[in-house]
Amino acid sequence: MNINGIQIDDTYAEAFNMRGTRVIITAQNHKWAYHAANAMTGFATSVIGCGVEAGIERELSPSETPDGRAGVSILMFAMGSKVLMQQLETRMGQCILTCPTAAAFAGIDSDDKISLGKHLRYFGDGYQTSKLIRDANGIARRYWRIPVMDGEFLVQETTGMVRAIGGGNFLILATSQPAALAAAEAAIEAMKQVPNVVMPFPGGVVRSGSKVGSKYPKMFASSNDAFCPTLKGLVKSELSDDIESVMEIVIDGLTFEDIARSMKVGIEAICNLGESQGVKRISAGNYGGKLGPHLFKLHEILGQ
Amino acid sequence: MTALTFTLKNATDFKINCSHLTPNLLKGLTLSQIQGLTLANGHNAPKVADFFEVNGNDTENIIFSNSTSQLDYIGYKMKNGSITIQGDTGDFLGCQMQNGTIICQGSAGDRVGDQMRRGVILIDGNAGNYCASRIIAGTVGIYGQVGKFLGFAMKRGTLLVTQQPSLHATIQDCGSHTLPFLALLFQSFKSYPTKFNTVNNLRVRRFAGDLACNGSGEVLVISP
């Protein structure tokens, strides 16, 4: 497949099952909502080293938030429910509780509930109080009010936890590093408009794509040498002579369709730039079935 | 489905105990069964139909129409649904209430929400003495004036008043604050037929108490 002179490899991205949740953070204004959200989703690029993968899904206007203030929605993913619960509680305590004027609410409904403020409330040292308040649908939700030095920290007791998918991806192969990065930025800007997904790496882009395993026994992931341009003469490279830089975009999402839609939007944004901007190929990271059950076939996605 | 409506036929000189007329106790009963219910224990106890015209079929939503201060114990041990009182009501409104919503569009007597555990009671008019006494949790709002000993022996719960009440010594002033949870609470009032549905000012004077009973409750003086 070739779009605007850019080759789309006949390959697939390989993704795996995760558990996910959404949290709505509100604050006095968007500036402080972002401070809270950025802290909470910081150091959450990959489950390999961070426990969770998280990102800001989108900005919310006051009319979209439970308390009528400016907000952002966060998506957080982990390999299992236990890790997700632990990481959510830790990050809530260190990043949201601590952030001036911030409040946190459930952003997704599910029969599986995980703690948002249920345990955090004990920070109130006995002065915490709960309120059971009906939402617009008449469903009673429990909230905790925890006294803090700037007033009161308001947090919903639980949020929902759902089955999700992590590791959707595609690779941008370009003739130079600036060209690869510019294309990645264009893709990310377009993909940010797609709901239910986040791109958890810095700026949404990862330059150190990995393969499974390593020559070192203690390492279970290592550099994806087949796509490292400086190793073209040393390894069984996937890169042609004219490729000098590769960037990867990793996507976590709530459903297969969400990730597929996001990949399609991102790849199309790059193709719209045209071959003249330096991108030669779009490929994807797969590990021959070692990593997960979900296969995002590039040709099928772009044909949708 | 139309709200189950009890219309008081005539004003009475005596008290009527309405504790049997709650959504949880009337669920599944036919109109004739409800009309035949007795309002007190005993062989010659009066029946519902002796005092009320009964219409409607939605036992989750009950209306007391033409209500007066002689109707006591409305919402007693109520567990769910809503009760709207078009007029005044007597003592022990929402006493030992477990959950649900009570809207009183007139005034209420003494001991509103006594030992109430959960739910919302909103009164557009005045409330008598010992309002929200021994309340365990829940929300009680009084738009008008309130009598003595508001929140006497309250454990938890939120009492909303629009005027500075006379408070006893074990309810203490915590100062003026902007409380974010009120945005959610006031939002939940929007659909209720009460004066509280227009309140949106989050700025309040907060009093905490009753310190004789843990002090986890609060009286919030709102500015509608």
Short mmCIF file of C-alpha atoms in Angstrom, two decimals:
data_model
loop_
_atom_site.label_atom_id
_atom_site.label_comp_id
_atom_site.label_asym_id
_atom_site.label_seq_id
_atom_site.Cartn_x
_atom_site.Cartn_y
_atom_site.Cartn_z
CA MET A 1 0.00 0.00 0.00
CA ASN A 2 1.25 3.47 -0.85
CA ILE A 3 -0.39 6.72 0.21
CA ASN A 4 0.97 10.04 -1.10
CA GLY A 5 4.27 8.33 -1.87
CA ILE A 6 4.59 6.87 1.64
CA GLN A 7 4.82 3.09 1.83
CA ILE A 8 2.53 1.35 4.32
CA ASP A 9 4.07 -1.97 5.28
CA ASP A 10 1.89 -5.07 5.14
CA THR A 11 2.37 -5.76 8.81
CA TYR A 12 0.57 -5.39 12.10
CA ALA A 13 0.95 -3.92 15.55
CA GLU A 14 0.64 -6.43 18.31
CA ALA A 15 -1.18 -5.37 21.47
CA PHE A 16 -2.08 -6.96 24.77
CA ASN A 17 -4.86 -6.94 27.35
CA MET A 18 -4.79 -4.36 30.11
CA ARG A 19 -7.03 -2.95 32.79
CA GLY A 20 -7.97 0.68 32.46
CA THR A 21 -9.69 3.48 34.28
CA ARG A 22 -10.59 7.10 33.72
CA VAL A 23 -10.37 9.87 36.30
CA ILE A 24 -11.70 13.40 35.90
CA ILE A 25 -9.56 16.05 37.55
CA THR A 26 -10.98 19.49 38.14
CA ALA A 27 -9.46 22.61 39.63
CA GLN A 28 -9.92 26.34 39.95
CA ASN A 29 -8.84 26.72 36.33
CA HIS A 30 -7.25 24.68 33.56
CA LYS A 31 -3.78 25.73 34.62
CA TRP A 32 -4.12 23.91 37.93
CA ALA A 33 -6.07 21.03 36.47
CA TYR A 34 -3.14 20.43 34.13
CA HIS A 35 -0.64 20.75 36.98
CA ALA A 36 -2.50 17.97 38.79
CA ALA A 37 -3.00 15.84 35.71
CA ASN A 38 0.57 16.22 34.51
CA ALA A 39 1.87 15.15 37.90
CA MET A 40 -0.48 12.19 38.03
CA THR A 41 0.43 10.98 34.55
CA GLY A 42 4.13 11.70 34.98
CA PHE A 43 6.48 8.71 34.99
CA ALA A 44 3.74 6.60 33.47
CA THR A 45 5.11 5.88 30.01
CA SER A 46 5.47 2.12 30.10
CA VAL A 47 4.41 -0.69 32.37
CA ILE A 48 7.92 -2.05 31.95
CA GLY A 49 9.27 0.41 34.45
CA CYS A 50 6.43 2.59 35.68
CA GLY A 51 3.73 0.16 36.71
CA VAL A 52 1.11 1.99 34.69
CA GLU A 53 0.76 3.79 31.40
CA ALA A 54 -1.23 6.98 31.64
CA GLY A 55 -1.97 10.18 29.82
CA ILE A 56 -4.31 13.09 29.51
CA GLU A 57 -7.19 12.09 27.28
CA ARG A 58 -8.60 15.56 26.76
CA GLU A 59 -9.46 18.91 28.27
CA LEU A 60 -12.93 19.32 29.76
CA SER A 61 -14.96 22.51 29.83
CA PRO A 62 -16.78 23.44 33.05
CA SER A 63 -20.06 22.21 31.56
CA GLU A 64 -18.55 18.73 31.17
CA THR A 65 -17.32 18.24 34.73
CA PRO A 66 -19.29 17.09 37.78
CA ASP A 67 -18.53 20.19 39.85
CA GLY A 68 -18.76 22.73 37.04
CA ARG A 69 -15.09 23.68 37.10
CA ALA A 70 -12.36 23.43 34.48
CA GLY A 71 -10.99 19.92 34.16
CA VAL A 72 -9.14 17.25 32.26
CA SER A 73 -9.77 13.55 31.89
CA ILE A 74 -7.02 11.04 32.51
CA LEU A 75 -6.78 7.47 31.28
CA MET A 76 -4.61 5.01 33.18
CA PHE A 77 -3.75 1.46 32.21
CA ALA A 78 -1.97 -1.42 33.91
CA MET A 79 -1.33 -5.08 33.23
CA GLY A 80 -3.58 -6.15 36.10
CA SER A 81 -6.22 -4.82 38.44
CA LYS A 82 -4.02 -5.02 41.53
CA VAL A 83 -1.28 -2.86 40.04
CA LEU A 84 -3.82 -0.41 38.68
CA MET A 85 -5.40 -0.04 42.11
CA GLN A 86 -2.05 0.44 43.83
CA GLN A 87 -0.79 2.96 41.29
CA LEU A 88 -4.03 4.91 41.24
CA GLU A 89 -4.07 5.25 45.00
CA THR A 90 -0.43 6.25 45.16
CA ARG A 91 -0.77 8.82 42.42
CA MET A 92 -4.02 10.18 43.83
CA GLY A 93 -2.33 10.68 47.18
CA GLN A 94 0.87 12.25 45.92
CA CYS A 95 -0.36 14.20 42.91
CA ILE A 96 -4.04 15.12 43.28
CA LEU A 97 -4.46 15.41 47.04
CA THR A 98 -1.39 17.65 47.09
CA CYS A 99 -2.36 19.91 44.19
CA PRO A 100 -4.05 23.20 45.15
CA THR A 101 -7.79 23.36 44.42
CA ALA A 102 -7.83 19.96 42.66
CA ALA A 103 -10.73 17.53 42.98
CA ALA A 104 -11.13 14.06 41.48
CA PHE A 105 -14.16 12.21 40.13
CA ALA A 106 -14.93 8.90 38.49
CA GLY A 107 -14.71 9.14 34.74
CA ILE A 108 -16.02 5.73 33.77
CA ASP A 109 -18.77 3.49 35.01
CA SER A 110 -18.31 -0.21 35.57
CA ASP A 111 -19.37 -2.97 37.90
CA ASP A 112 -15.70 -3.24 38.87
CA LYS A 113 -14.93 -0.38 41.24
CA ILE A 114 -11.50 0.71 42.38
CA SER A 115 -10.66 3.15 45.08
CA LEU A 116 -10.28 6.82 44.26
CA GLY A 117 -10.78 8.40 47.66
CA LYS A 118 -11.94 5.38 49.62
CA HIS A 119 -8.63 4.92 51.39
CA LEU A 120 -7.22 8.36 50.78
CA ARG A 121 -9.87 9.70 53.13
CA TYR A 122 -7.86 8.58 56.15
CA PHE A 123 -5.52 11.48 55.47
CA GLY A 124 -8.29 13.48 57.10
CA ASP A 125 -7.32 11.96 60.45
CA GLY A 126 -10.92 11.57 61.54
CA TYR A 127 -12.12 14.93 60.26
CA GLN A 128 -13.03 13.53 56.84
CA THR A 129 -16.72 13.38 56.06
CA SER A 130 -18.64 11.64 53.33
CA LYS A 131 -21.65 12.78 51.35
CA LEU A 132 -23.96 10.62 49.32
CA ILE A 133 -25.18 12.82 46.47
CA ARG A 134 -27.43 11.89 43.56
CA ASP A 135 -26.18 12.60 40.06
CA ALA A 136 -28.27 13.81 37.13
CA ASN A 137 -29.55 10.25 36.59
CA GLY A 138 -30.67 9.93 40.19
CA ILE A 139 -27.88 7.50 41.09
CA ALA A 140 -26.36 8.13 44.50
CA ARG A 141 -22.56 8.57 44.46
CA ARG A 142 -20.42 8.75 47.55
CA TYR A 143 -17.88 11.55 47.88
CA TRP A 144 -15.28 12.24 50.54
CA ARG A 145 -14.45 15.67 51.86
CA ILE A 146 -10.99 15.76 53.31
CA PRO A 147 -9.90 18.88 55.18
CA VAL A 148 -6.65 20.26 53.75
CA MET A 149 -4.80 23.52 54.20
CA ASP A 150 -6.34 25.23 51.15
CA GLY A 151 -9.87 24.29 52.17
CA GLU A 152 -11.42 20.94 51.36
CA PHE A 153 -10.27 18.20 49.01
CA LEU A 154 -13.30 16.64 47.32
CA VAL A 155 -12.90 13.16 45.89
CA GLN A 156 -15.35 10.53 44.73
CA GLU A 157 -15.08 7.26 46.62
CA THR A 158 -14.47 4.99 43.63
CA THR A 159 -14.10 4.96 39.89
CA GLY A 160 -14.78 2.19 37.42
CA MET A 161 -12.24 -0.27 36.10
CA VAL A 162 -12.68 -1.81 32.64
CA ARG A 163 -10.92 -4.23 30.34
CA ALA A 164 -8.69 -2.35 27.92
CA ILE A 165 -5.94 -2.82 25.37
CA GLY A 166 -2.39 -1.54 25.44
CA GLY A 167 0.45 -1.47 22.98
CA GLY A 168 -1.20 -0.41 19.76
CA ASN A 169 1.56 1.25 17.76
CA PHE A 170 3.04 2.32 14.48
CA LEU A 171 6.51 3.29 13.35
CA ILE A 172 7.44 6.35 11.32
CA LEU A 173 10.48 5.79 9.12
CA ALA A 174 12.01 9.00 7.77
CA THR A 175 15.09 10.30 6.04
CA SER A 176 16.08 12.46 9.03
CA GLN A 177 15.43 12.83 12.73
CA PRO A 178 13.68 16.24 12.35
CA ALA A 179 11.47 14.82 9.61
CA ALA A 180 10.49 11.80 11.70
CA LEU A 181 9.72 13.97 14.72
CA ALA A 182 7.71 16.52 12.73
CA ALA A 183 5.61 13.72 11.30
CA ALA A 184 5.12 12.20 14.75
CA GLU A 185 4.00 15.57 16.09
CA ALA A 186 1.46 15.93 13.29
CA ALA A 187 0.13 12.47 14.04
CA ILE A 188 -0.16 13.15 17.77
CA GLU A 189 -2.06 16.38 17.22
CA ALA A 190 -4.61 14.51 15.13
CA MET A 191 -4.78 11.53 17.50
CA LYS A 192 -5.48 13.77 20.50
CA GLN A 193 -8.91 14.41 19.01
CA VAL A 194 -9.81 10.71 19.28
CA PRO A 195 -11.59 9.78 22.55
CA ASN A 196 -10.82 6.78 24.76
CA VAL A 197 -7.10 6.61 23.91
CA VAL A 198 -3.86 8.02 25.24
CA MET A 199 -0.33 8.04 23.90
CA PRO A 200 1.61 7.66 27.14
CA PHE A 201 5.19 8.45 26.05
CA PRO A 202 6.79 11.92 26.22
CA GLY A 203 4.86 14.11 23.83
CA GLY A 204 3.13 10.91 22.72
CA VAL A 205 6.26 9.71 20.92
CA VAL A 206 8.85 7.05 21.79
CA ARG A 207 12.27 6.85 20.18
CA SER A 208 13.44 3.74 21.99
CA GLY A 209 11.15 1.06 20.69
CA SER A 210 11.97 -2.30 22.21
CA LYS A 211 12.07 -5.94 21.30
CA VAL A 212 11.25 -8.78 23.65
CA GLY A 213 14.30 -10.19 25.44
CA SER A 214 17.99 -9.34 25.45
CA LYS A 215 21.43 -10.88 25.32
CA TYR A 216 21.63 -10.00 29.01
CA PRO A 217 19.65 -12.55 31.03
CA LYS A 218 18.21 -10.01 33.48
CA MET A 219 16.78 -7.78 30.77
CA PHE A 220 13.36 -8.74 29.42
CA ALA A 221 13.24 -5.92 26.87
CA SER A 222 15.99 -4.29 24.86
CA SER A 223 16.56 -1.94 21.95
CA ASN A 224 14.71 -2.83 18.75
CA ASP A 225 17.95 -3.21 16.79
CA ALA A 226 16.19 -4.02 13.53
CA PHE A 227 14.88 -0.44 13.47
CA CYS A 228 18.00 1.32 14.82
CA PRO A 229 19.46 3.26 11.88
CA THR A 230 23.05 3.22 13.19
CA LEU A 231 23.06 -0.59 13.21
CA LYS A 232 22.04 -1.03 9.59
CA GLY A 233 25.30 -2.79 8.70
CA LEU A 234 25.52 -4.87 11.85
CA VAL A 235 22.15 -6.55 12.31
CA LYS A 236 19.30 -7.89 10.20
CA SER A 237 17.96 -4.42 9.68
CA GLU A 238 14.46 -3.48 8.60
CA LEU A 239 15.74 -0.17 7.28
CA SER A 240 16.75 0.82 3.78
CA ASP A 241 19.73 3.05 3.09
CA ASP A 242 17.72 6.27 3.01
CA ILE A 243 16.16 5.82 6.47
CA GLU A 244 18.03 7.73 9.19
CA SER A 245 15.47 7.95 11.96
CA VAL A 246 12.49 6.01 13.29
CA MET A 247 9.87 7.22 15.77
CA GLU A 248 7.17 5.11 17.34
CA ILE A 249 3.75 6.10 18.60
CA VAL A 250 2.24 3.79 21.20
CA ILE A 251 -1.49 3.85 21.91
CA ASP A 252 -3.45 2.51 24.86
CA GLY A 253 -7.20 2.51 24.59
CA LEU A 254 -10.43 1.26 26.03
CA THR A 255 -11.37 -0.89 23.03
CA PHE A 256 -9.85 -2.36 19.88
CA GLU A 257 -11.94 0.01 17.78
CA ASP A 258 -10.70 3.06 19.67
CA ILE A 259 -7.08 2.15 19.08
CA ALA A 260 -7.69 1.26 15.44
CA ARG A 261 -9.43 4.60 14.87
CA SER A 262 -6.57 6.43 16.55
CA MET A 263 -3.93 4.66 14.44
CA LYS A 264 -5.86 5.41 11.26
CA VAL A 265 -6.14 9.11 12.13
CA GLY A 266 -2.46 9.33 13.03
CA ILE A 267 -1.16 7.55 9.95
CA GLU A 268 -3.44 9.57 7.68
CA ALA A 269 -2.13 12.80 9.22
CA ILE A 270 1.41 11.73 8.34
CA CYS A 271 0.44 10.68 4.83
CA ASN A 272 -1.24 14.03 4.31
CA LEU A 273 2.18 15.64 4.79
CA GLY A 274 3.36 13.78 1.72
CA GLU A 275 6.62 12.06 0.81
CA SER A 276 8.37 15.39 0.33
CA GLN A 277 8.45 15.97 4.09
CA GLY A 278 10.86 13.06 4.54
CA VAL A 279 8.68 10.16 5.70
CA LYS A 280 9.25 7.10 3.53
CA ARG A 281 7.48 4.26 5.31
CA ILE A 282 4.99 3.45 8.01
CA SER A 283 5.48 0.16 9.77
CA ALA A 284 4.44 -1.37 13.09
CA GLY A 285 5.96 -3.22 16.00
CA ASN A 286 5.08 -6.86 16.24
CA TYR A 287 6.80 -9.62 18.03
CA GLY A 288 5.64 -12.67 16.14
CA GLY A 289 2.83 -13.36 18.56
CA LYS A 290 5.00 -13.27 21.68
CA LEU A 291 3.38 -10.17 23.13
CA GLY A 292 -0.38 -10.23 22.86
CA PRO A 293 -3.54 -11.37 21.14
CA HIS A 294 -4.65 -8.15 19.46
CA LEU A 295 -3.34 -7.58 15.94
CA PHE A 296 -3.80 -4.17 14.34
CA LYS A 297 -3.15 -4.81 10.66
CA LEU A 298 -2.13 -1.55 9.02
CA HIS A 299 -3.70 -2.25 5.64
CA GLU A 300 -7.00 -3.26 7.21
CA ILE A 301 -7.08 -0.23 9.47
CA LEU A 302 -6.38 2.20 6.65
CA GLY A 303 -8.89 0.45 4.43
CA GLN A 304 -11.65 1.03 7.00
CA MET B 1 -47.37 6.35 36.20
CA THR B 2 -48.68 9.27 38.22
CA ALA B 3 -47.55 10.11 41.70
CA LEU B 4 -49.55 8.51 44.48
CA THR B 5 -51.36 11.49 45.99
CA PHE B 6 -52.95 11.72 49.42
CA THR B 7 -55.22 14.75 49.52
CA LEU B 8 -56.39 15.67 53.01
CA LYS B 9 -60.18 15.95 52.83
CA ASN B 10 -60.73 18.25 55.79
CA ALA B 11 -58.56 20.00 58.34
CA THR B 12 -58.60 18.10 61.63
CA ASP B 13 -58.28 19.17 65.27
CA PHE B 14 -56.24 16.13 66.08
CA LYS B 15 -52.98 14.63 64.95
CA ILE B 16 -52.83 12.00 62.22
CA ASN B 17 -49.99 9.52 62.22
CA CYS B 18 -48.80 9.07 58.62
CA SER B 19 -45.90 6.73 59.40
CA HIS B 20 -47.40 3.91 57.32
CA LEU B 21 -47.52 6.01 54.14
CA THR B 22 -44.00 5.62 52.79
CA PRO B 23 -42.84 4.30 49.40
CA ASN B 24 -41.31 1.17 50.91
CA LEU B 25 -44.46 0.24 52.86
CA LEU B 26 -46.88 0.98 50.02
CA LYS B 27 -44.94 -0.78 47.29
CA GLY B 28 -47.06 -3.36 45.48
CA LEU B 29 -50.36 -2.34 47.09
CA THR B 30 -53.44 -1.49 45.02
CA LEU B 31 -55.29 1.77 45.41
CA SER B 32 -58.10 0.08 47.36
CA GLN B 33 -55.59 -1.67 49.62
CA ILE B 34 -53.95 1.67 50.35
CA GLN B 35 -57.31 3.31 51.04
CA GLY B 36 -58.10 0.52 53.49
CA LEU B 37 -54.86 0.79 55.44
CA THR B 38 -55.25 1.78 59.07
CA LEU B 39 -53.36 4.83 60.30
CA ALA B 40 -52.84 3.52 63.83
CA ASN B 41 -52.95 0.26 65.70
CA GLY B 42 -56.19 -0.96 67.27
CA HIS B 43 -59.55 -2.40 66.39
CA ASN B 44 -61.32 0.83 65.56
CA ALA B 45 -58.32 2.60 64.11
CA PRO B 46 -59.15 5.10 61.35
CA LYS B 47 -58.43 4.17 57.77
CA VAL B 48 -56.56 6.17 55.14
CA ALA B 49 -59.79 6.75 53.20
CA ASP B 50 -61.37 8.36 56.29
CA PHE B 51 -59.03 11.34 55.91
CA PHE B 52 -57.52 11.27 52.46
CA GLU B 53 -58.61 11.09 48.88
CA VAL B 54 -56.10 8.79 47.24
CA ASN B 55 -55.16 8.99 43.58
CA GLY B 56 -52.30 7.85 41.38
CA ASN B 57 -50.29 4.66 41.22
CA ASP B 58 -46.59 5.48 41.55
CA THR B 59 -45.71 4.47 45.09
CA GLU B 60 -42.11 5.61 44.54
CA ASN B 61 -43.36 9.19 44.34
CA ILE B 62 -45.84 10.20 46.99
CA ILE B 63 -47.53 13.58 47.33
CA PHE B 64 -49.38 14.88 50.39
CA SER B 65 -51.71 17.54 49.12
CA ASN B 66 -53.64 20.06 51.22
CA SER B 67 -51.34 19.03 54.06
CA THR B 68 -51.46 20.64 57.51
CA SER B 69 -49.42 20.67 60.66
CA GLN B 70 -51.62 17.89 62.03
CA LEU B 71 -49.92 15.28 59.85
CA ASP B 72 -47.12 13.75 61.91
CA TYR B 73 -44.48 11.18 61.11
CA ILE B 74 -44.51 11.66 57.37
CA GLY B 75 -41.57 9.69 55.93
CA TYR B 76 -41.03 7.69 59.12
CA LYS B 77 -38.32 5.07 58.49
CA MET B 78 -38.63 5.79 54.79
CA LYS B 79 -36.15 3.74 52.75
CA ASN B 80 -36.45 4.99 49.17
CA GLY B 81 -38.38 7.14 46.74
CA SER B 82 -39.64 10.63 47.29
CA ILE B 83 -42.36 12.37 49.29
CA THR B 84 -43.53 15.86 48.39
CA ILE B 85 -45.66 17.74 50.90
CA GLN B 86 -47.80 20.47 49.41
CA GLY B 87 -48.45 22.48 52.55
CA ASP B 88 -47.33 22.23 56.15
CA THR B 89 -46.52 19.14 58.11
CA GLY B 90 -46.41 18.21 61.77
CA ASP B 91 -43.74 16.77 64.01
CA PHE B 92 -41.18 14.05 63.29
CA LEU B 93 -40.96 14.62 59.55
CA GLY B 94 -38.50 12.03 58.19
CA CYS B 95 -37.91 10.57 61.62
CA GLN B 96 -35.47 7.64 61.42
CA MET B 97 -35.42 8.04 57.67
CA GLN B 98 -33.13 5.51 55.98
CA ASN B 99 -32.95 7.02 52.49
CA GLY B 100 -34.95 8.88 49.87
CA THR B 101 -36.05 12.47 49.46
CA ILE B 102 -38.65 14.54 51.29
CA ILE B 103 -39.64 17.96 49.99
CA CYS B 104 -41.87 20.07 52.23
CA GLN B 105 -43.23 23.13 50.45
CA GLY B 106 -44.62 24.58 53.66
CA SER B 107 -43.38 24.53 57.24
CA ALA B 108 -42.62 21.57 59.48
CA GLY B 109 -43.02 20.98 63.21
CA ASP B 110 -40.51 19.77 65.77
CA ARG B 111 -37.94 17.00 65.47
CA VAL B 112 -37.51 17.07 61.70
CA GLY B 113 -35.18 14.22 60.69
CA ASP B 114 -34.79 12.90 64.20
CA GLN B 115 -32.30 9.99 64.07
CA MET B 116 -32.30 10.11 60.30
CA ARG B 117 -29.53 7.98 58.78
CA ARG B 118 -29.47 8.89 55.08
CA GLY B 119 -31.37 10.89 52.48
CA VAL B 120 -32.46 14.48 51.91
CA ILE B 121 -35.15 16.59 53.59
CA LEU B 122 -35.75 20.07 52.17
CA ILE B 123 -38.23 22.45 53.78
CA ASP B 124 -39.24 25.65 52.02
CA GLY B 125 -40.82 27.17 55.12
CA ASN B 126 -39.87 27.07 58.78
CA ALA B 127 -38.93 24.18 61.05
CA GLY B 128 -39.61 23.79 64.75
CA ASN B 129 -37.40 22.94 67.68
CA TYR B 130 -34.87 20.13 67.79
CA CYS B 131 -34.64 20.07 64.03
CA ALA B 132 -32.27 17.27 62.93
CA SER B 133 -31.83 16.12 66.50
CA ARG B 134 -29.76 12.97 66.88
CA ILE B 135 -29.29 12.85 63.11
CA ILE B 136 -26.82 10.13 62.16
CA ALA B 137 -26.18 11.32 58.59
CA GLY B 138 -27.93 12.83 55.59
CA THR B 139 -28.91 16.32 54.53
CA VAL B 140 -31.61 18.59 55.96
CA GLY B 141 -32.30 22.02 54.50
CA ILE B 142 -34.56 24.69 55.97
CA TYR B 143 -35.15 27.73 53.78
CA GLY B 144 -37.10 29.66 56.40
CA GLN B 145 -36.53 30.06 60.11
CA VAL B 146 -35.58 27.25 62.40
CA GLY B 147 -36.36 26.76 66.10
CA LYS B 148 -34.14 26.08 69.08
CA PHE B 149 -31.58 23.32 69.43
CA LEU B 150 -30.89 22.80 65.75
CA GLY B 151 -28.76 19.67 65.33
CA PHE B 152 -29.04 18.66 68.97
CA ALA B 153 -26.84 15.58 69.50
CA MET B 154 -26.18 15.23 65.77
CA LYS B 155 -23.46 12.72 64.89
CA ARG B 156 -22.84 13.50 61.23
CA GLY B 157 -24.86 15.05 58.43
CA THR B 158 -25.26 18.44 56.80
CA LEU B 159 -27.86 21.02 57.83
CA LEU B 160 -28.46 23.86 55.40
CA VAL B 161 -30.07 27.04 56.69
CA THR B 162 -30.46 30.45 55.11
CA GLN B 163 -30.44 32.47 58.31
CA GLN B 164 -28.07 32.41 61.23
CA PRO B 165 -29.73 30.04 63.72
CA SER B 166 -29.52 30.14 67.48
CA LEU B 167 -27.07 27.35 68.21
CA HIS B 168 -26.28 25.62 71.47
CA ALA B 169 -22.79 25.64 72.98
CA THR B 170 -21.58 22.34 71.54
CA ILE B 171 -21.92 23.47 67.93
CA GLN B 172 -18.89 25.58 67.10
CA ASP B 173 -18.18 28.26 64.52
CA CYS B 174 -15.58 27.16 61.93
CA GLY B 175 -15.64 30.35 59.88
CA SER B 176 -16.65 31.26 56.33
CA HIS B 177 -15.64 28.99 53.48
CA THR B 178 -16.23 28.06 49.86
CA LEU B 179 -17.02 24.36 49.88
CA PRO B 180 -16.62 22.52 46.56
CA PHE B 181 -18.95 19.64 47.44
CA LEU B 182 -21.86 22.08 47.53
CA ALA B 183 -21.66 22.37 43.74
CA LEU B 184 -22.61 18.71 43.50
CA LEU B 185 -25.20 18.93 46.26
CA PHE B 186 -26.94 21.98 44.80
CA GLN B 187 -26.84 20.37 41.36
CA SER B 188 -28.71 17.40 42.79
CA PHE B 189 -31.44 19.77 44.06
CA LYS B 190 -32.15 21.20 40.59
CA SER B 191 -34.89 18.72 39.74
CA TYR B 192 -36.72 19.03 43.07
CA PRO B 193 -39.81 21.24 43.44
CA THR B 194 -38.31 23.39 46.17
CA LYS B 195 -36.82 26.81 46.71
CA PHE B 196 -33.45 25.10 47.11
CA ASN B 197 -33.34 24.31 43.40
CA THR B 198 -32.07 27.81 42.62
CA VAL B 199 -29.31 27.90 45.23
CA ASN B 200 -25.82 27.94 43.72
CA ASN B 201 -23.67 30.04 46.03
CA LEU B 202 -20.91 27.84 47.45
CA ARG B 203 -19.93 30.43 50.05
CA VAL B 204 -21.12 29.42 53.53
CA ARG B 205 -20.60 29.99 57.23
CA ARG B 206 -19.73 26.61 58.70
CA PHE B 207 -20.56 25.42 62.20
CA ALA B 208 -19.45 21.95 63.31
CA GLY B 209 -21.03 19.76 65.89
CA ASP B 210 -22.54 18.43 67.97
CA LEU B 211 -19.29 18.19 69.92
CA ALA B 212 -21.14 16.24 72.57
CA CYS B 213 -21.53 13.54 69.90
CA ASN B 214 -18.25 13.42 68.00
CA GLY B 215 -18.72 16.72 66.17
CA SER B 216 -18.70 15.32 62.64
CA GLY B 217 -21.91 17.05 61.62
CA GLU B 218 -22.20 20.55 60.28
CA VAL B 219 -24.58 23.46 60.02
CA LEU B 220 -24.00 25.52 56.89
CA VAL B 221 -25.50 28.98 56.65
CA ILE B 222 -25.94 29.49 52.93
CA SER B 223 -26.62 32.67 51.00
CA PRO B 224 -29.17 31.78 48.34
#
